[in-house]
Amino acid sequence: MPPPRARFSCQAYWPSRSSEVGAAAKAALAARGVVVPRAEVSTRADLATAGAVVGFPLVLKGQGIAHKTEAGAVVLGVPDAAALQAAADAMPTDS
């Protein structure tokens, strides 16, 4: 039995080339039957919609930031839309 699908949200304030490459790689893996995390790339204005599409709990990641974990640009286990907005407000926007 495959493991349950993890829920991830890859949020971007400024979409970057790396997010396009990551999306293409996930699509190629999924086409071959590999279970990949669900993700949405979003602007700050569309965060609530992206969270609803991905589902909660989720992971919020800033895009265009080098060393995301060290920079505080990764938030695990975001439980709902209010917490998603609060996490985005607290997140750095550049490296």
PDB file of C-alpha atoms in Angstrom:
ATOM      1  CA  MET A   1       0.000   0.000   0.000  1.00  0.00           C
ATOM      2  CA  PRO A   2       1.472   3.419  -0.920  1.00  0.00           C
ATOM      3  CA  PRO A   3       2.039   5.908   1.897  1.00  0.00           C
ATOM      4  CA  PRO A   4      -0.616   8.598   2.365  1.00  0.00           C
ATOM      5  CA  ARG A   5      -0.088  11.691   0.242  1.00  0.00           C
ATOM      6  CA  ALA A   6       1.772  14.428   2.023  1.00  0.00           C
ATOM      7  CA  ARG A   7       0.353  17.904   1.581  1.00  0.00           C
ATOM      8  CA  PHE A   8       2.749  20.652   0.684  1.00  0.00           C
ATOM      9  CA  SER A   9       2.267  24.160  -0.497  1.00  0.00           C
ATOM     10  CA  CYS A  10       5.041  25.826  -2.370  1.00  0.00           C
ATOM     11  CA  GLN A  11       4.095  29.485  -2.190  1.00  0.00           C
ATOM     12  CA  ALA A  12       5.909  32.175  -4.101  1.00  0.00           C
ATOM     13  CA  TYR A  13       5.781  35.929  -3.781  1.00  0.00           C
ATOM     14  CA  TRP A  14       7.795  36.213  -6.989  1.00  0.00           C
ATOM     15  CA  PRO A  15       7.679  33.042  -9.113  1.00  0.00           C
ATOM     16  CA  SER A  16      11.141  31.998 -10.231  1.00  0.00           C
ATOM     17  CA  ARG A  17      12.704  29.752 -12.852  1.00  0.00           C
ATOM     18  CA  SER A  18      13.472  27.135 -10.175  1.00  0.00           C
ATOM     19  CA  SER A  19       9.776  26.751  -9.339  1.00  0.00           C
ATOM     20  CA  GLU A  20       9.049  26.076 -13.037  1.00  0.00           C
ATOM     21  CA  VAL A  21      11.763  23.396 -13.176  1.00  0.00           C
ATOM     22  CA  GLY A  22      10.458  21.804  -9.966  1.00  0.00           C
ATOM     23  CA  ALA A  23       6.913  21.694 -11.340  1.00  0.00           C
ATOM     24  CA  ALA A  24       8.116  20.054 -14.567  1.00  0.00           C
ATOM     25  CA  ALA A  25      10.091  17.455 -12.613  1.00  0.00           C
ATOM     26  CA  LYS A  26       7.084  16.631 -10.400  1.00  0.00           C
ATOM     27  CA  ALA A  27       4.846  16.293 -13.475  1.00  0.00           C
ATOM     28  CA  ALA A  28       7.328  13.885 -15.094  1.00  0.00           C
ATOM     29  CA  LEU A  29       7.521  11.768 -11.928  1.00  0.00           C
ATOM     30  CA  ALA A  30       3.736  11.728 -11.485  1.00  0.00           C
ATOM     31  CA  ALA A  31       3.303  10.624 -15.109  1.00  0.00           C
ATOM     32  CA  ARG A  32       5.424   7.582 -14.229  1.00  0.00           C
ATOM     33  CA  GLY A  33       3.334   6.686 -11.186  1.00  0.00           C
ATOM     34  CA  VAL A  34       5.462   8.283  -8.461  1.00  0.00           C
ATOM     35  CA  VAL A  35       3.409   9.947  -5.719  1.00  0.00           C
ATOM     36  CA  VAL A  36       4.572  13.557  -5.431  1.00  0.00           C
ATOM     37  CA  PRO A  37       3.519  16.265  -2.979  1.00  0.00           C
ATOM     38  CA  ARG A  38       0.704  18.509  -4.147  1.00  0.00           C
ATOM     39  CA  ALA A  39       1.821  22.109  -4.559  1.00  0.00           C
ATOM     40  CA  GLU A  40       0.595  25.512  -5.626  1.00  0.00           C
ATOM     41  CA  VAL A  41       2.695  28.547  -6.473  1.00  0.00           C
ATOM     42  CA  SER A  42       0.955  31.708  -5.376  1.00  0.00           C
ATOM     43  CA  THR A  43       1.280  35.408  -4.798  1.00  0.00           C
ATOM     44  CA  ARG A  44       0.511  36.784  -1.356  1.00  0.00           C
ATOM     45  CA  ALA A  45      -2.904  37.962  -2.621  1.00  0.00           C
ATOM     46  CA  ASP A  46      -3.896  34.416  -3.658  1.00  0.00           C
ATOM     47  CA  LEU A  47      -2.561  32.574  -0.628  1.00  0.00           C
ATOM     48  CA  ALA A  48      -5.952  31.611   0.811  1.00  0.00           C
ATOM     49  CA  THR A  49      -7.000  30.096  -2.518  1.00  0.00           C
ATOM     50  CA  ALA A  50      -3.741  28.159  -2.828  1.00  0.00           C
ATOM     51  CA  GLY A  51      -4.142  26.843   0.718  1.00  0.00           C
ATOM     52  CA  ALA A  52      -7.677  25.681  -0.025  1.00  0.00           C
ATOM     53  CA  VAL A  53      -6.519  23.896  -3.189  1.00  0.00           C
ATOM     54  CA  VAL A  54      -3.643  22.099  -1.450  1.00  0.00           C
ATOM     55  CA  GLY A  55      -5.501  21.413   1.785  1.00  0.00           C
ATOM     56  CA  PHE A  56      -4.466  21.744   5.410  1.00  0.00           C
ATOM     57  CA  PRO A  57      -2.189  21.074   7.147  1.00  0.00           C
ATOM     58  CA  LEU A  58       0.436  22.261   4.690  1.00  0.00           C
ATOM     59  CA  VAL A  59       3.987  23.555   4.395  1.00  0.00           C
ATOM     60  CA  LEU A  60       4.625  27.148   3.370  1.00  0.00           C
ATOM     61  CA  LYS A  61       7.866  27.848   1.487  1.00  0.00           C
ATOM     62  CA  GLY A  62       9.116  31.199   0.234  1.00  0.00           C
ATOM     63  CA  GLN A  63      10.460  31.220  -3.314  1.00  0.00           C
ATOM     64  CA  GLY A  64      13.566  32.991  -4.568  1.00  0.00           C
ATOM     65  CA  ILE A  65      15.227  32.700  -1.163  1.00  0.00           C
ATOM     66  CA  ALA A  66      18.560  30.938  -0.829  1.00  0.00           C
ATOM     67  CA  HIS A  67      18.879  28.520   2.115  1.00  0.00           C
ATOM     68  CA  LYS A  68      15.159  28.650   2.948  1.00  0.00           C
ATOM     69  CA  THR A  69      15.388  26.809   6.267  1.00  0.00           C
ATOM     70  CA  GLU A  70      18.198  28.991   7.604  1.00  0.00           C
ATOM     71  CA  ALA A  71      16.419  32.150   6.407  1.00  0.00           C
ATOM     72  CA  GLY A  72      13.159  31.214   8.145  1.00  0.00           C
ATOM     73  CA  ALA A  73      11.355  30.740   4.826  1.00  0.00           C
ATOM     74  CA  VAL A  74       9.854  27.310   5.612  1.00  0.00           C
ATOM     75  CA  VAL A  75       6.892  26.843   7.966  1.00  0.00           C
ATOM     76  CA  LEU A  76       5.733  23.283   8.686  1.00  0.00           C
ATOM     77  CA  GLY A  77       2.270  22.128   9.700  1.00  0.00           C
ATOM     78  CA  VAL A  78       0.267  25.261   8.876  1.00  0.00           C
ATOM     79  CA  PRO A  79      -3.199  24.245  10.171  1.00  0.00           C
ATOM     80  CA  ASP A  80      -5.572  26.754   8.543  1.00  0.00           C
ATOM     81  CA  ALA A  81      -5.999  29.888   6.414  1.00  0.00           C
ATOM     82  CA  ALA A  82      -5.474  32.309   9.318  1.00  0.00           C
ATOM     83  CA  ALA A  83      -2.207  30.618  10.296  1.00  0.00           C
ATOM     84  CA  LEU A  84      -1.169  30.576   6.619  1.00  0.00           C
ATOM     85  CA  GLN A  85      -1.588  34.348   6.358  1.00  0.00           C
ATOM     86  CA  ALA A  86       0.259  34.889   9.662  1.00  0.00           C
ATOM     87  CA  ALA A  87       3.146  32.664   8.508  1.00  0.00           C
ATOM     88  CA  ALA A  88       3.383  34.527   5.205  1.00  0.00           C
ATOM     89  CA  ASP A  89       3.369  37.897   6.982  1.00  0.00           C
ATOM     90  CA  ALA A  90       6.270  36.764   9.201  1.00  0.00           C
ATOM     91  CA  MET A  91       8.291  35.243   6.361  1.00  0.00           C
ATOM     92  CA  PRO A  92      11.291  37.059   4.854  1.00  0.00           C
ATOM     93  CA  THR A  93      10.836  38.100   1.235  1.00  0.00           C
ATOM     94  CA  ASP A  94      14.463  37.927   0.101  1.00  0.00           C
ATOM     95  CA  SER A  95      17.729  36.269   1.012  1.00  0.00           C
TER      96      SER A  95
END
